[in-house]
Short mmCIF file of N, CA and C and ligand atoms in Angstrom, two decimals:
data_model
loop_
_atom_site.label_atom_id
_atom_site.label_comp_id
_atom_site.label_asym_id
_atom_site.label_seq_id
_atom_site.Cartn_x
_atom_site.Cartn_y
_atom_site.Cartn_z
N MET A 1 -15.30 -9.86 -15.79
CA MET A 1 -14.77 -9.53 -14.47
C MET A 1 -13.91 -10.66 -13.94
N ASP A 2 -12.69 -10.34 -13.54
CA ASP A 2 -11.92 -11.38 -12.85
C ASP A 2 -11.10 -10.78 -11.72
N VAL A 3 -11.80 -10.34 -10.69
CA VAL A 3 -11.14 -9.76 -9.53
C VAL A 3 -10.33 -10.84 -8.81
N SER A 4 -10.91 -12.05 -8.77
CA SER A 4 -10.27 -13.14 -8.03
C SER A 4 -8.85 -13.40 -8.54
N GLN A 5 -8.70 -13.40 -9.86
CA GLN A 5 -7.38 -13.67 -10.46
C GLN A 5 -6.38 -12.58 -10.04
N THR A 6 -6.82 -11.34 -10.03
CA THR A 6 -5.94 -10.22 -9.65
C THR A 6 -5.55 -10.33 -8.19
N ILE A 7 -6.52 -10.66 -7.34
CA ILE A 7 -6.24 -10.80 -5.90
C ILE A 7 -5.20 -11.91 -5.69
N ARG A 8 -5.36 -13.01 -6.43
CA ARG A 8 -4.42 -14.13 -6.24
C ARG A 8 -3.05 -13.83 -6.83
N LYS A 9 -3.02 -12.98 -7.84
CA LYS A 9 -1.74 -12.65 -8.49
C LYS A 9 -0.92 -11.63 -7.67
N ARG A 10 -1.59 -10.76 -6.93
CA ARG A 10 -0.90 -9.71 -6.18
C ARG A 10 0.09 -10.27 -5.18
N ARG A 11 1.29 -9.73 -5.16
CA ARG A 11 2.30 -10.12 -4.19
C ARG A 11 3.08 -8.87 -3.79
N ALA A 12 3.60 -8.92 -2.57
CA ALA A 12 4.44 -7.81 -2.10
C ALA A 12 5.89 -8.12 -2.50
N TYR A 13 6.15 -8.10 -3.79
CA TYR A 13 7.52 -8.37 -4.28
C TYR A 13 8.46 -7.24 -3.90
N ARG A 14 9.74 -7.61 -3.75
CA ARG A 14 10.76 -6.62 -3.37
C ARG A 14 11.89 -6.51 -4.39
N SER A 15 11.90 -7.36 -5.39
CA SER A 15 12.91 -7.25 -6.46
C SER A 15 12.25 -6.50 -7.60
N LEU A 16 12.71 -5.27 -7.81
CA LEU A 16 11.98 -4.40 -8.73
C LEU A 16 12.83 -3.92 -9.90
N ASP A 17 12.22 -3.94 -11.08
CA ASP A 17 12.79 -3.31 -12.27
C ASP A 17 12.07 -1.98 -12.48
N PRO A 18 12.71 -1.06 -13.20
CA PRO A 18 12.02 0.23 -13.44
C PRO A 18 10.82 0.10 -14.37
N VAL A 19 9.92 1.04 -14.24
CA VAL A 19 8.74 1.11 -15.10
C VAL A 19 8.51 2.58 -15.46
N ALA A 20 8.02 2.81 -16.70
CA ALA A 20 7.79 4.21 -17.13
C ALA A 20 6.58 4.78 -16.38
N ILE A 21 6.77 5.97 -15.81
CA ILE A 21 5.66 6.62 -15.10
C ILE A 21 5.11 7.72 -16.00
N THR A 22 3.83 7.60 -16.33
CA THR A 22 3.19 8.59 -17.20
C THR A 22 2.01 9.22 -16.45
N ASP A 23 1.54 10.36 -16.97
CA ASP A 23 0.34 10.99 -16.41
C ASP A 23 -0.84 10.02 -16.47
N ASP A 24 -0.93 9.29 -17.58
CA ASP A 24 -2.04 8.35 -17.73
C ASP A 24 -2.03 7.27 -16.66
N LEU A 25 -0.83 6.77 -16.34
CA LEU A 25 -0.74 5.73 -15.30
C LEU A 25 -1.19 6.30 -13.95
N ILE A 26 -0.71 7.50 -13.62
CA ILE A 26 -1.07 8.10 -12.33
C ILE A 26 -2.58 8.32 -12.26
N LYS A 27 -3.16 8.86 -13.35
CA LYS A 27 -4.62 9.09 -13.36
C LYS A 27 -5.38 7.78 -13.26
N ASP A 28 -4.89 6.77 -13.94
CA ASP A 28 -5.55 5.46 -13.92
C ASP A 28 -5.58 4.91 -12.49
N LEU A 29 -4.44 4.93 -11.82
CA LEU A 29 -4.38 4.42 -10.45
C LEU A 29 -5.27 5.26 -9.53
N ALA A 30 -5.19 6.58 -9.69
CA ALA A 30 -5.98 7.48 -8.83
C ALA A 30 -7.49 7.28 -9.06
N ARG A 31 -7.88 7.03 -10.31
CA ARG A 31 -9.31 6.85 -10.61
C ARG A 31 -9.85 5.56 -10.01
N HIS A 32 -9.00 4.57 -9.86
CA HIS A 32 -9.45 3.33 -9.20
C HIS A 32 -9.53 3.53 -7.69
N ALA A 33 -8.55 4.21 -7.12
CA ALA A 33 -8.59 4.51 -5.68
C ALA A 33 -9.83 5.35 -5.35
N GLN A 34 -10.17 6.26 -6.25
CA GLN A 34 -11.29 7.20 -6.08
C GLN A 34 -12.63 6.49 -5.91
N LEU A 35 -12.74 5.29 -6.50
CA LEU A 35 -14.03 4.59 -6.50
C LEU A 35 -14.26 3.74 -5.25
N ALA A 36 -13.32 3.76 -4.33
CA ALA A 36 -13.50 2.98 -3.09
C ALA A 36 -14.66 3.55 -2.28
N PRO A 37 -15.37 2.68 -1.53
CA PRO A 37 -16.41 3.19 -0.64
C PRO A 37 -15.78 3.90 0.56
N SER A 38 -16.51 4.86 1.13
CA SER A 38 -16.02 5.49 2.37
C SER A 38 -17.22 5.94 3.18
N CYS A 39 -17.01 6.08 4.47
CA CYS A 39 -18.10 6.45 5.39
C CYS A 39 -18.68 7.81 4.97
N SER A 40 -19.98 7.86 4.73
CA SER A 40 -20.67 9.08 4.25
C SER A 40 -20.04 9.63 2.97
N ASN A 41 -19.38 8.79 2.23
CA ASN A 41 -18.67 9.20 1.00
C ASN A 41 -17.68 10.33 1.29
N ASN A 42 -17.00 10.26 2.43
CA ASN A 42 -16.09 11.34 2.84
C ASN A 42 -14.76 11.36 2.08
N GLN A 43 -14.37 10.22 1.52
CA GLN A 43 -13.15 10.14 0.69
C GLN A 43 -11.94 10.81 1.36
N PRO A 44 -11.55 10.32 2.53
CA PRO A 44 -10.49 11.00 3.30
C PRO A 44 -9.08 10.79 2.75
N TRP A 45 -8.91 9.90 1.79
CA TRP A 45 -7.56 9.57 1.30
C TRP A 45 -6.92 10.74 0.56
N ARG A 46 -5.59 10.86 0.75
CA ARG A 46 -4.77 11.83 0.01
C ARG A 46 -3.52 11.09 -0.43
N PHE A 47 -3.07 11.37 -1.64
CA PHE A 47 -1.90 10.69 -2.20
C PHE A 47 -0.93 11.72 -2.79
N VAL A 48 0.36 11.56 -2.51
CA VAL A 48 1.37 12.29 -3.29
C VAL A 48 2.10 11.23 -4.12
N PHE A 49 2.03 11.39 -5.44
CA PHE A 49 2.73 10.47 -6.35
C PHE A 49 4.12 11.06 -6.62
N VAL A 50 5.14 10.40 -6.12
CA VAL A 50 6.51 10.92 -6.24
C VAL A 50 7.25 10.11 -7.30
N TYR A 51 7.57 10.77 -8.42
CA TYR A 51 8.24 10.05 -9.51
C TYR A 51 9.40 10.84 -10.11
N ASP A 52 9.45 12.15 -9.86
CA ASP A 52 10.58 12.94 -10.33
C ASP A 52 11.85 12.33 -9.72
N PRO A 53 12.87 12.00 -10.55
CA PRO A 53 14.03 11.27 -10.02
C PRO A 53 14.68 11.93 -8.80
N ARG A 54 14.71 13.27 -8.79
CA ARG A 54 15.35 13.94 -7.63
C ARG A 54 14.51 13.81 -6.37
N ALA A 55 13.20 13.98 -6.53
CA ALA A 55 12.29 13.86 -5.38
C ALA A 55 12.28 12.42 -4.86
N LEU A 56 12.32 11.48 -5.82
CA LEU A 56 12.33 10.06 -5.47
C LEU A 56 13.57 9.73 -4.64
N LYS A 57 14.71 10.29 -5.07
CA LYS A 57 15.96 10.04 -4.35
C LYS A 57 15.90 10.63 -2.94
N GLU A 58 15.29 11.80 -2.83
CA GLU A 58 15.14 12.41 -1.50
C GLU A 58 14.34 11.51 -0.58
N MET A 59 13.33 10.85 -1.15
CA MET A 59 12.46 9.98 -0.35
C MET A 59 13.21 8.75 0.18
N HIS A 60 14.35 8.41 -0.42
CA HIS A 60 15.12 7.26 0.08
C HIS A 60 15.52 7.46 1.54
N ALA A 61 15.70 8.74 1.93
CA ALA A 61 16.10 9.05 3.31
C ALA A 61 14.99 8.71 4.30
N ALA A 62 13.76 8.58 3.81
CA ALA A 62 12.63 8.28 4.71
C ALA A 62 12.41 6.78 4.90
N LEU A 63 13.13 5.95 4.12
CA LEU A 63 12.92 4.49 4.19
C LEU A 63 13.68 3.89 5.37
N SER A 64 13.09 2.92 6.05
CA SER A 64 13.78 2.19 7.11
C SER A 64 14.87 1.31 6.51
N SER A 65 15.83 0.91 7.36
CA SER A 65 16.97 0.15 6.82
C SER A 65 16.55 -1.18 6.18
N GLY A 66 15.48 -1.78 6.69
CA GLY A 66 15.01 -3.06 6.10
C GLY A 66 14.33 -2.88 4.75
N ASN A 67 14.15 -1.63 4.36
CA ASN A 67 13.45 -1.37 3.09
C ASN A 67 14.35 -0.74 2.02
N VAL A 68 15.64 -1.06 2.09
CA VAL A 68 16.60 -0.55 1.08
C VAL A 68 16.18 -0.98 -0.33
N TRP A 69 15.56 -2.18 -0.42
CA TRP A 69 15.09 -2.69 -1.72
C TRP A 69 14.18 -1.68 -2.42
N ALA A 70 13.48 -0.85 -1.61
CA ALA A 70 12.49 0.09 -2.18
C ALA A 70 13.16 1.24 -2.94
N GLN A 71 14.49 1.37 -2.79
CA GLN A 71 15.21 2.41 -3.55
C GLN A 71 15.16 2.15 -5.05
N ALA A 72 14.80 0.91 -5.43
CA ALA A 72 14.72 0.59 -6.86
C ALA A 72 13.36 0.94 -7.46
N SER A 73 12.48 1.54 -6.67
CA SER A 73 11.14 1.80 -7.20
C SER A 73 11.14 3.00 -8.15
N SER A 74 10.20 2.98 -9.07
CA SER A 74 10.07 4.06 -10.04
C SER A 74 9.14 5.14 -9.54
N MET A 75 8.30 4.77 -8.56
CA MET A 75 7.40 5.78 -7.98
C MET A 75 7.08 5.35 -6.55
N ILE A 76 7.04 6.33 -5.67
CA ILE A 76 6.61 6.09 -4.29
C ILE A 76 5.35 6.91 -4.09
N ILE A 77 4.30 6.24 -3.63
CA ILE A 77 3.04 6.96 -3.39
C ILE A 77 2.87 7.12 -1.89
N ALA A 78 2.93 8.36 -1.42
CA ALA A 78 2.71 8.64 0.00
C ALA A 78 1.21 8.75 0.23
N VAL A 79 0.72 8.02 1.23
CA VAL A 79 -0.73 7.93 1.50
C VAL A 79 -1.00 8.52 2.88
N PHE A 80 -1.90 9.49 2.96
CA PHE A 80 -2.14 10.15 4.24
C PHE A 80 -3.58 10.62 4.36
N SER A 81 -3.98 10.85 5.60
CA SER A 81 -5.35 11.31 5.85
C SER A 81 -5.42 11.91 7.24
N LYS A 82 -6.55 12.55 7.55
CA LYS A 82 -6.72 13.05 8.92
C LYS A 82 -8.11 12.69 9.43
N GLU A 83 -8.13 12.50 10.74
CA GLU A 83 -9.33 12.02 11.42
C GLU A 83 -10.56 12.89 11.12
N GLU A 84 -10.38 14.22 11.12
CA GLU A 84 -11.51 15.14 10.92
C GLU A 84 -12.16 15.01 9.55
N ASP A 85 -11.45 14.39 8.60
CA ASP A 85 -12.01 14.27 7.25
C ASP A 85 -12.92 13.07 7.07
N ASP A 86 -13.19 12.35 8.16
CA ASP A 86 -14.03 11.15 7.99
C ASP A 86 -14.85 10.90 9.26
N CYS A 87 -15.69 9.86 9.23
CA CYS A 87 -16.59 9.58 10.36
C CYS A 87 -15.82 9.21 11.62
N VAL A 88 -16.29 9.75 12.72
CA VAL A 88 -15.87 9.29 14.05
C VAL A 88 -17.18 9.02 14.79
N ILE A 89 -17.48 7.76 15.05
CA ILE A 89 -18.73 7.38 15.69
C ILE A 89 -18.38 6.76 17.04
N ARG A 90 -18.49 7.57 18.07
CA ARG A 90 -18.02 7.21 19.42
C ARG A 90 -16.56 6.76 19.33
N ASP A 91 -16.25 5.48 19.63
CA ASP A 91 -14.84 5.07 19.60
C ASP A 91 -14.42 4.52 18.24
N ARG A 92 -15.29 4.65 17.25
CA ARG A 92 -14.94 4.12 15.92
C ARG A 92 -14.45 5.24 15.01
N VAL A 93 -13.17 5.16 14.67
CA VAL A 93 -12.50 6.21 13.88
C VAL A 93 -12.22 5.62 12.50
N TYR A 94 -12.86 6.18 11.47
CA TYR A 94 -12.89 5.48 10.18
C TYR A 94 -11.87 5.90 9.13
N HIS A 95 -11.11 6.99 9.34
CA HIS A 95 -10.33 7.48 8.19
C HIS A 95 -9.31 6.47 7.69
N GLN A 96 -8.64 5.76 8.62
CA GLN A 96 -7.60 4.83 8.15
C GLN A 96 -8.22 3.59 7.49
N PHE A 97 -9.41 3.22 7.97
CA PHE A 97 -10.12 2.10 7.36
C PHE A 97 -10.46 2.43 5.90
N ASP A 98 -11.01 3.64 5.69
CA ASP A 98 -11.41 4.03 4.33
C ASP A 98 -10.19 4.20 3.42
N VAL A 99 -9.10 4.73 3.99
CA VAL A 99 -7.87 4.87 3.19
C VAL A 99 -7.38 3.47 2.79
N GLY A 100 -7.48 2.51 3.70
CA GLY A 100 -7.07 1.14 3.39
C GLY A 100 -7.85 0.55 2.23
N LEU A 101 -9.15 0.86 2.20
CA LEU A 101 -9.96 0.37 1.08
C LEU A 101 -9.47 0.97 -0.24
N SER A 102 -9.20 2.27 -0.24
CA SER A 102 -8.77 2.92 -1.49
C SER A 102 -7.39 2.40 -1.91
N VAL A 103 -6.52 2.16 -0.94
CA VAL A 103 -5.19 1.60 -1.26
C VAL A 103 -5.36 0.20 -1.85
N GLY A 104 -6.29 -0.57 -1.27
CA GLY A 104 -6.57 -1.91 -1.81
C GLY A 104 -6.96 -1.85 -3.28
N PHE A 105 -7.83 -0.90 -3.60
CA PHE A 105 -8.27 -0.77 -5.00
C PHE A 105 -7.09 -0.38 -5.90
N LEU A 106 -6.29 0.57 -5.43
CA LEU A 106 -5.13 1.03 -6.22
C LEU A 106 -4.14 -0.12 -6.44
N VAL A 107 -3.90 -0.87 -5.39
CA VAL A 107 -2.93 -1.98 -5.48
C VAL A 107 -3.43 -3.05 -6.46
N LEU A 108 -4.73 -3.34 -6.40
CA LEU A 108 -5.26 -4.35 -7.32
C LEU A 108 -5.20 -3.86 -8.77
N ARG A 109 -5.49 -2.59 -8.98
CA ARG A 109 -5.41 -2.06 -10.35
C ARG A 109 -3.96 -2.12 -10.85
N ALA A 110 -3.01 -1.76 -10.00
CA ALA A 110 -1.61 -1.83 -10.41
C ALA A 110 -1.25 -3.27 -10.77
N THR A 111 -1.74 -4.21 -9.98
CA THR A 111 -1.47 -5.64 -10.25
C THR A 111 -2.04 -6.03 -11.61
N GLU A 112 -3.26 -5.56 -11.86
CA GLU A 112 -3.91 -5.88 -13.14
C GLU A 112 -3.11 -5.32 -14.32
N LEU A 113 -2.43 -4.20 -14.07
CA LEU A 113 -1.60 -3.59 -15.13
C LEU A 113 -0.21 -4.23 -15.23
N GLY A 114 0.01 -5.27 -14.43
CA GLY A 114 1.30 -5.99 -14.49
C GLY A 114 2.38 -5.35 -13.63
N LEU A 115 1.98 -4.51 -12.69
CA LEU A 115 2.95 -3.81 -11.85
C LEU A 115 2.95 -4.38 -10.43
N VAL A 116 4.00 -4.01 -9.68
CA VAL A 116 4.05 -4.32 -8.25
C VAL A 116 3.71 -3.03 -7.51
N ALA A 117 2.75 -3.10 -6.61
CA ALA A 117 2.44 -1.96 -5.73
C ALA A 117 2.48 -2.52 -4.31
N HIS A 118 3.54 -2.18 -3.59
CA HIS A 118 3.85 -2.82 -2.31
C HIS A 118 3.76 -1.77 -1.19
N PRO A 119 2.72 -1.83 -0.35
CA PRO A 119 2.62 -0.87 0.76
C PRO A 119 3.62 -1.22 1.85
N ILE A 120 4.21 -0.20 2.46
CA ILE A 120 5.16 -0.45 3.56
C ILE A 120 4.81 0.43 4.77
N ALA A 121 5.17 -0.11 5.94
CA ALA A 121 5.05 0.67 7.19
C ALA A 121 6.43 1.10 7.68
N GLY A 122 7.47 0.52 7.10
CA GLY A 122 8.84 0.81 7.52
C GLY A 122 9.38 2.08 6.86
N PHE A 123 8.96 3.21 7.40
CA PHE A 123 9.42 4.51 6.89
C PHE A 123 9.22 5.54 7.99
N SER A 124 9.84 6.70 7.81
CA SER A 124 9.66 7.77 8.80
C SER A 124 8.57 8.74 8.32
N PRO A 125 7.44 8.79 9.05
CA PRO A 125 6.38 9.74 8.67
C PRO A 125 6.87 11.19 8.78
N LYS A 126 7.75 11.44 9.78
CA LYS A 126 8.24 12.81 9.99
C LYS A 126 9.05 13.27 8.77
N LYS A 127 10.01 12.41 8.37
CA LYS A 127 10.83 12.77 7.19
C LYS A 127 9.95 12.87 5.95
N THR A 128 8.99 11.97 5.81
CA THR A 128 8.09 12.01 4.65
C THR A 128 7.35 13.34 4.60
N ARG A 129 6.83 13.76 5.76
CA ARG A 129 6.11 15.04 5.82
C ARG A 129 7.03 16.20 5.43
N GLU A 130 8.26 16.17 5.96
CA GLU A 130 9.22 17.25 5.67
C GLU A 130 9.56 17.29 4.18
N ILE A 131 9.87 16.13 3.61
CA ILE A 131 10.30 16.07 2.20
C ILE A 131 9.18 16.50 1.26
N LEU A 132 7.95 16.05 1.58
CA LEU A 132 6.84 16.27 0.64
C LEU A 132 5.95 17.46 1.00
N GLY A 133 6.24 18.12 2.12
CA GLY A 133 5.44 19.29 2.51
C GLY A 133 4.04 18.94 2.98
N ILE A 134 3.91 17.78 3.61
CA ILE A 134 2.58 17.36 4.11
C ILE A 134 2.38 17.95 5.51
N PRO A 135 1.30 18.70 5.72
CA PRO A 135 1.08 19.34 7.04
C PRO A 135 0.97 18.32 8.17
N LYS A 136 1.32 18.80 9.37
CA LYS A 136 1.41 17.96 10.57
C LYS A 136 0.11 17.27 10.95
N GLU A 137 -1.01 17.90 10.63
CA GLU A 137 -2.30 17.32 11.07
C GLU A 137 -2.67 16.03 10.33
N TYR A 138 -1.94 15.76 9.26
CA TYR A 138 -2.21 14.50 8.53
C TYR A 138 -1.37 13.37 9.10
N LYS A 139 -1.97 12.17 9.15
CA LYS A 139 -1.23 10.97 9.52
C LYS A 139 -0.74 10.33 8.22
N VAL A 140 0.58 10.13 8.10
CA VAL A 140 1.09 9.43 6.91
C VAL A 140 0.98 7.94 7.22
N ILE A 141 0.14 7.25 6.48
CA ILE A 141 -0.24 5.87 6.83
C ILE A 141 0.69 4.84 6.19
N THR A 142 1.01 5.06 4.94
CA THR A 142 1.87 4.10 4.25
C THR A 142 2.56 4.77 3.07
N LEU A 143 3.63 4.14 2.60
CA LEU A 143 4.21 4.49 1.30
C LEU A 143 3.97 3.26 0.42
N ILE A 144 3.48 3.50 -0.79
CA ILE A 144 3.29 2.39 -1.73
C ILE A 144 4.48 2.42 -2.70
N ILE A 145 5.21 1.32 -2.73
CA ILE A 145 6.41 1.21 -3.55
C ILE A 145 6.01 0.58 -4.89
N LEU A 146 6.26 1.32 -5.98
CA LEU A 146 5.79 0.86 -7.28
C LEU A 146 6.94 0.51 -8.23
N GLY A 147 6.81 -0.58 -8.91
CA GLY A 147 7.81 -0.98 -9.89
C GLY A 147 7.28 -2.16 -10.68
N LYS A 148 8.22 -2.85 -11.33
CA LYS A 148 7.85 -4.06 -12.07
C LYS A 148 8.62 -5.21 -11.44
N HIS A 149 8.00 -6.36 -11.33
CA HIS A 149 8.69 -7.47 -10.68
C HIS A 149 9.88 -7.92 -11.53
N ALA A 150 11.07 -7.88 -10.92
CA ALA A 150 12.29 -8.28 -11.65
C ALA A 150 12.43 -9.80 -11.64
N GLU A 151 12.97 -10.34 -12.71
CA GLU A 151 13.17 -11.80 -12.76
C GLU A 151 14.31 -12.23 -11.85
N THR A 152 15.31 -11.34 -11.72
CA THR A 152 16.44 -11.70 -10.86
C THR A 152 16.25 -11.10 -9.47
N LEU A 153 16.64 -11.88 -8.47
CA LEU A 153 16.47 -11.50 -7.08
C LEU A 153 17.33 -10.27 -6.74
N SER A 154 16.75 -9.30 -6.05
CA SER A 154 17.52 -8.13 -5.63
C SER A 154 18.62 -8.57 -4.65
N PRO A 155 19.86 -8.09 -4.86
CA PRO A 155 20.96 -8.52 -3.98
C PRO A 155 20.87 -7.91 -2.57
N VAL A 156 20.00 -6.94 -2.36
CA VAL A 156 19.94 -6.30 -1.03
C VAL A 156 18.96 -6.97 -0.08
N LEU A 157 18.29 -8.02 -0.55
CA LEU A 157 17.28 -8.67 0.30
C LEU A 157 17.90 -9.54 1.38
N SER A 158 17.25 -9.58 2.55
CA SER A 158 17.67 -10.49 3.61
C SER A 158 17.26 -11.92 3.20
N GLU A 159 17.68 -12.89 4.03
CA GLU A 159 17.32 -14.28 3.73
C GLU A 159 15.80 -14.47 3.73
N LYS A 160 15.17 -13.89 4.76
CA LYS A 160 13.70 -14.02 4.88
C LYS A 160 13.00 -13.33 3.70
N GLN A 161 13.51 -12.13 3.34
CA GLN A 161 12.90 -11.41 2.22
C GLN A 161 13.07 -12.20 0.92
N SER A 162 14.24 -12.85 0.77
CA SER A 162 14.49 -13.65 -0.45
C SER A 162 13.55 -14.85 -0.50
N SER A 163 13.33 -15.49 0.64
CA SER A 163 12.44 -16.65 0.60
C SER A 163 10.98 -16.21 0.40
N ASP A 164 10.61 -15.06 0.96
CA ASP A 164 9.25 -14.54 0.73
C ASP A 164 9.02 -14.20 -0.75
N GLU A 165 10.12 -13.84 -1.42
CA GLU A 165 10.03 -13.48 -2.84
C GLU A 165 9.64 -14.70 -3.68
N LYS A 166 10.15 -15.87 -3.25
CA LYS A 166 9.93 -17.08 -4.05
C LYS A 166 8.59 -17.74 -3.72
N ARG A 167 8.18 -17.59 -2.47
CA ARG A 167 6.95 -18.26 -2.05
C ARG A 167 6.13 -17.32 -1.17
N ARG A 168 4.84 -17.22 -1.44
CA ARG A 168 3.99 -16.31 -0.65
C ARG A 168 4.01 -16.68 0.83
N PRO A 169 4.25 -15.70 1.70
CA PRO A 169 4.21 -15.99 3.13
C PRO A 169 2.88 -16.65 3.52
N LYS A 170 2.99 -17.58 4.47
CA LYS A 170 1.82 -18.39 4.86
C LYS A 170 0.70 -17.52 5.43
N ARG A 171 -0.51 -17.93 5.20
CA ARG A 171 -1.68 -17.27 5.77
C ARG A 171 -2.25 -18.13 6.89
N LYS A 172 -2.95 -17.45 7.81
CA LYS A 172 -3.66 -18.17 8.86
C LYS A 172 -4.73 -19.05 8.21
N ARG A 173 -4.97 -20.18 8.81
CA ARG A 173 -6.05 -21.03 8.31
C ARG A 173 -7.39 -20.35 8.51
N LEU A 174 -8.36 -20.66 7.65
CA LEU A 174 -9.68 -20.03 7.75
C LEU A 174 -10.29 -20.18 9.15
N ASP A 175 -10.08 -21.33 9.77
CA ASP A 175 -10.74 -21.54 11.07
C ASP A 175 -10.12 -20.69 12.18
N ARG A 176 -9.01 -19.98 11.88
CA ARG A 176 -8.43 -19.05 12.87
C ARG A 176 -9.10 -17.68 12.84
N PHE A 177 -9.77 -17.39 11.72
CA PHE A 177 -10.37 -16.04 11.65
C PHE A 177 -11.80 -16.01 11.10
N VAL A 178 -12.34 -17.16 10.77
CA VAL A 178 -13.72 -17.21 10.28
C VAL A 178 -14.58 -17.88 11.34
N PHE A 179 -15.68 -17.25 11.69
CA PHE A 179 -16.59 -17.80 12.69
C PHE A 179 -17.97 -17.87 12.07
N LEU A 180 -18.68 -18.93 12.34
CA LEU A 180 -19.99 -19.11 11.73
C LEU A 180 -21.07 -18.88 12.77
N ASN A 181 -21.87 -17.91 12.48
CA ASN A 181 -23.04 -17.56 13.31
C ASN A 181 -22.70 -16.94 14.66
N ARG A 182 -21.56 -17.31 15.25
CA ARG A 182 -21.23 -16.79 16.58
C ARG A 182 -19.73 -16.90 16.79
N PHE A 183 -19.16 -15.92 17.48
CA PHE A 183 -17.73 -15.96 17.76
C PHE A 183 -17.43 -17.09 18.74
N THR A 184 -16.36 -17.80 18.48
CA THR A 184 -15.93 -18.82 19.45
C THR A 184 -14.44 -18.62 19.66
N SER A 185 -14.00 -18.64 20.93
CA SER A 185 -12.57 -18.48 21.17
C SER A 185 -11.90 -19.85 21.09
N GLN A 186 -10.64 -19.83 20.57
CA GLN A 186 -9.95 -21.12 20.38
C GLN A 186 -9.14 -21.48 21.61
C1 FMN B 201 0.50 -2.02 6.22
C2 FMN B 201 1.60 -2.86 5.61
C3 FMN B 201 2.91 -2.60 5.98
C4 FMN B 201 3.95 -3.34 5.40
N1 FMN B 201 5.24 -2.96 5.68
C5 FMN B 201 6.24 -3.55 5.01
C6 FMN B 201 7.57 -3.06 5.15
O1 FMN B 201 7.85 -2.08 5.85
N2 FMN B 201 8.54 -3.70 4.46
C7 FMN B 201 8.29 -4.77 3.64
O2 FMN B 201 9.23 -5.28 3.03
N3 FMN B 201 7.03 -5.25 3.48
C8 FMN B 201 6.01 -4.66 4.12
N4 FMN B 201 4.70 -5.09 3.93
C9 FMN B 201 4.43 -6.27 3.06
C10 FMN B 201 4.06 -7.50 3.89
O3 FMN B 201 5.21 -7.99 4.52
C11 FMN B 201 3.45 -8.57 2.94
O4 FMN B 201 2.27 -8.07 2.40
C12 FMN B 201 3.17 -9.88 3.69
O5 FMN B 201 4.38 -10.47 4.10
C13 FMN B 201 2.41 -10.89 2.83
O6 FMN B 201 3.08 -11.14 1.62
P1 FMN B 201 2.31 -10.98 0.23
O7 FMN B 201 1.70 -9.60 0.22
O8 FMN B 201 3.35 -11.18 -0.87
O9 FMN B 201 1.25 -12.05 0.16
C14 FMN B 201 3.66 -4.39 4.50
C15 FMN B 201 2.33 -4.64 4.14
C16 FMN B 201 1.32 -3.88 4.68
C17 FMN B 201 -0.11 -4.12 4.23
#
């Protein structure tokens, strides 16, 4: 077992080379997402794996302008769920939390396979629903952009995106989010 190595290797790269999409790859990623824990084992996550070149091209219309780099992806995975499919305990609504866990598992598996799986929020859920036929009652949470990390920098990246490509964006120090025994405000 070396989960730690995979976690440290994962990056949200934006310079992408194509990768062959096979049924086996889709099943492999889906089987890892499937094993995520969820409230009452409700498994609220839903995924559309978009890899047909024509469908993929249609999905480019749903990307925000800052995500032009994602047009180089070989597969876009639309991730969606609805509140009724998972626990709601007073003000605690769990479907997006559980979907996040399954996406985490999928992303780590993709990383282990040598791929880039980059979740984005910069997209139009409305256009995504229209293009993919996803009913209105579902919330489209993210698109996962899949490809292989290219050695050469994508020419469409902004300055900030180019520098993020070379060096992992900084994380908060542990003492900003870890509390021992009791919460303390800084
Ligand atoms: C929910 C979510 C939304 C994100 N949205 C975008 C996005 O729209 N465009 C983008 O280029 N990166 C997006 N990212 C990637 C983050 O910018 C990236 O994970 C962060 O800068 C840390 O970099 P790292 O993952 O390489 O460590 C998103 C990541 C997450 C988890």
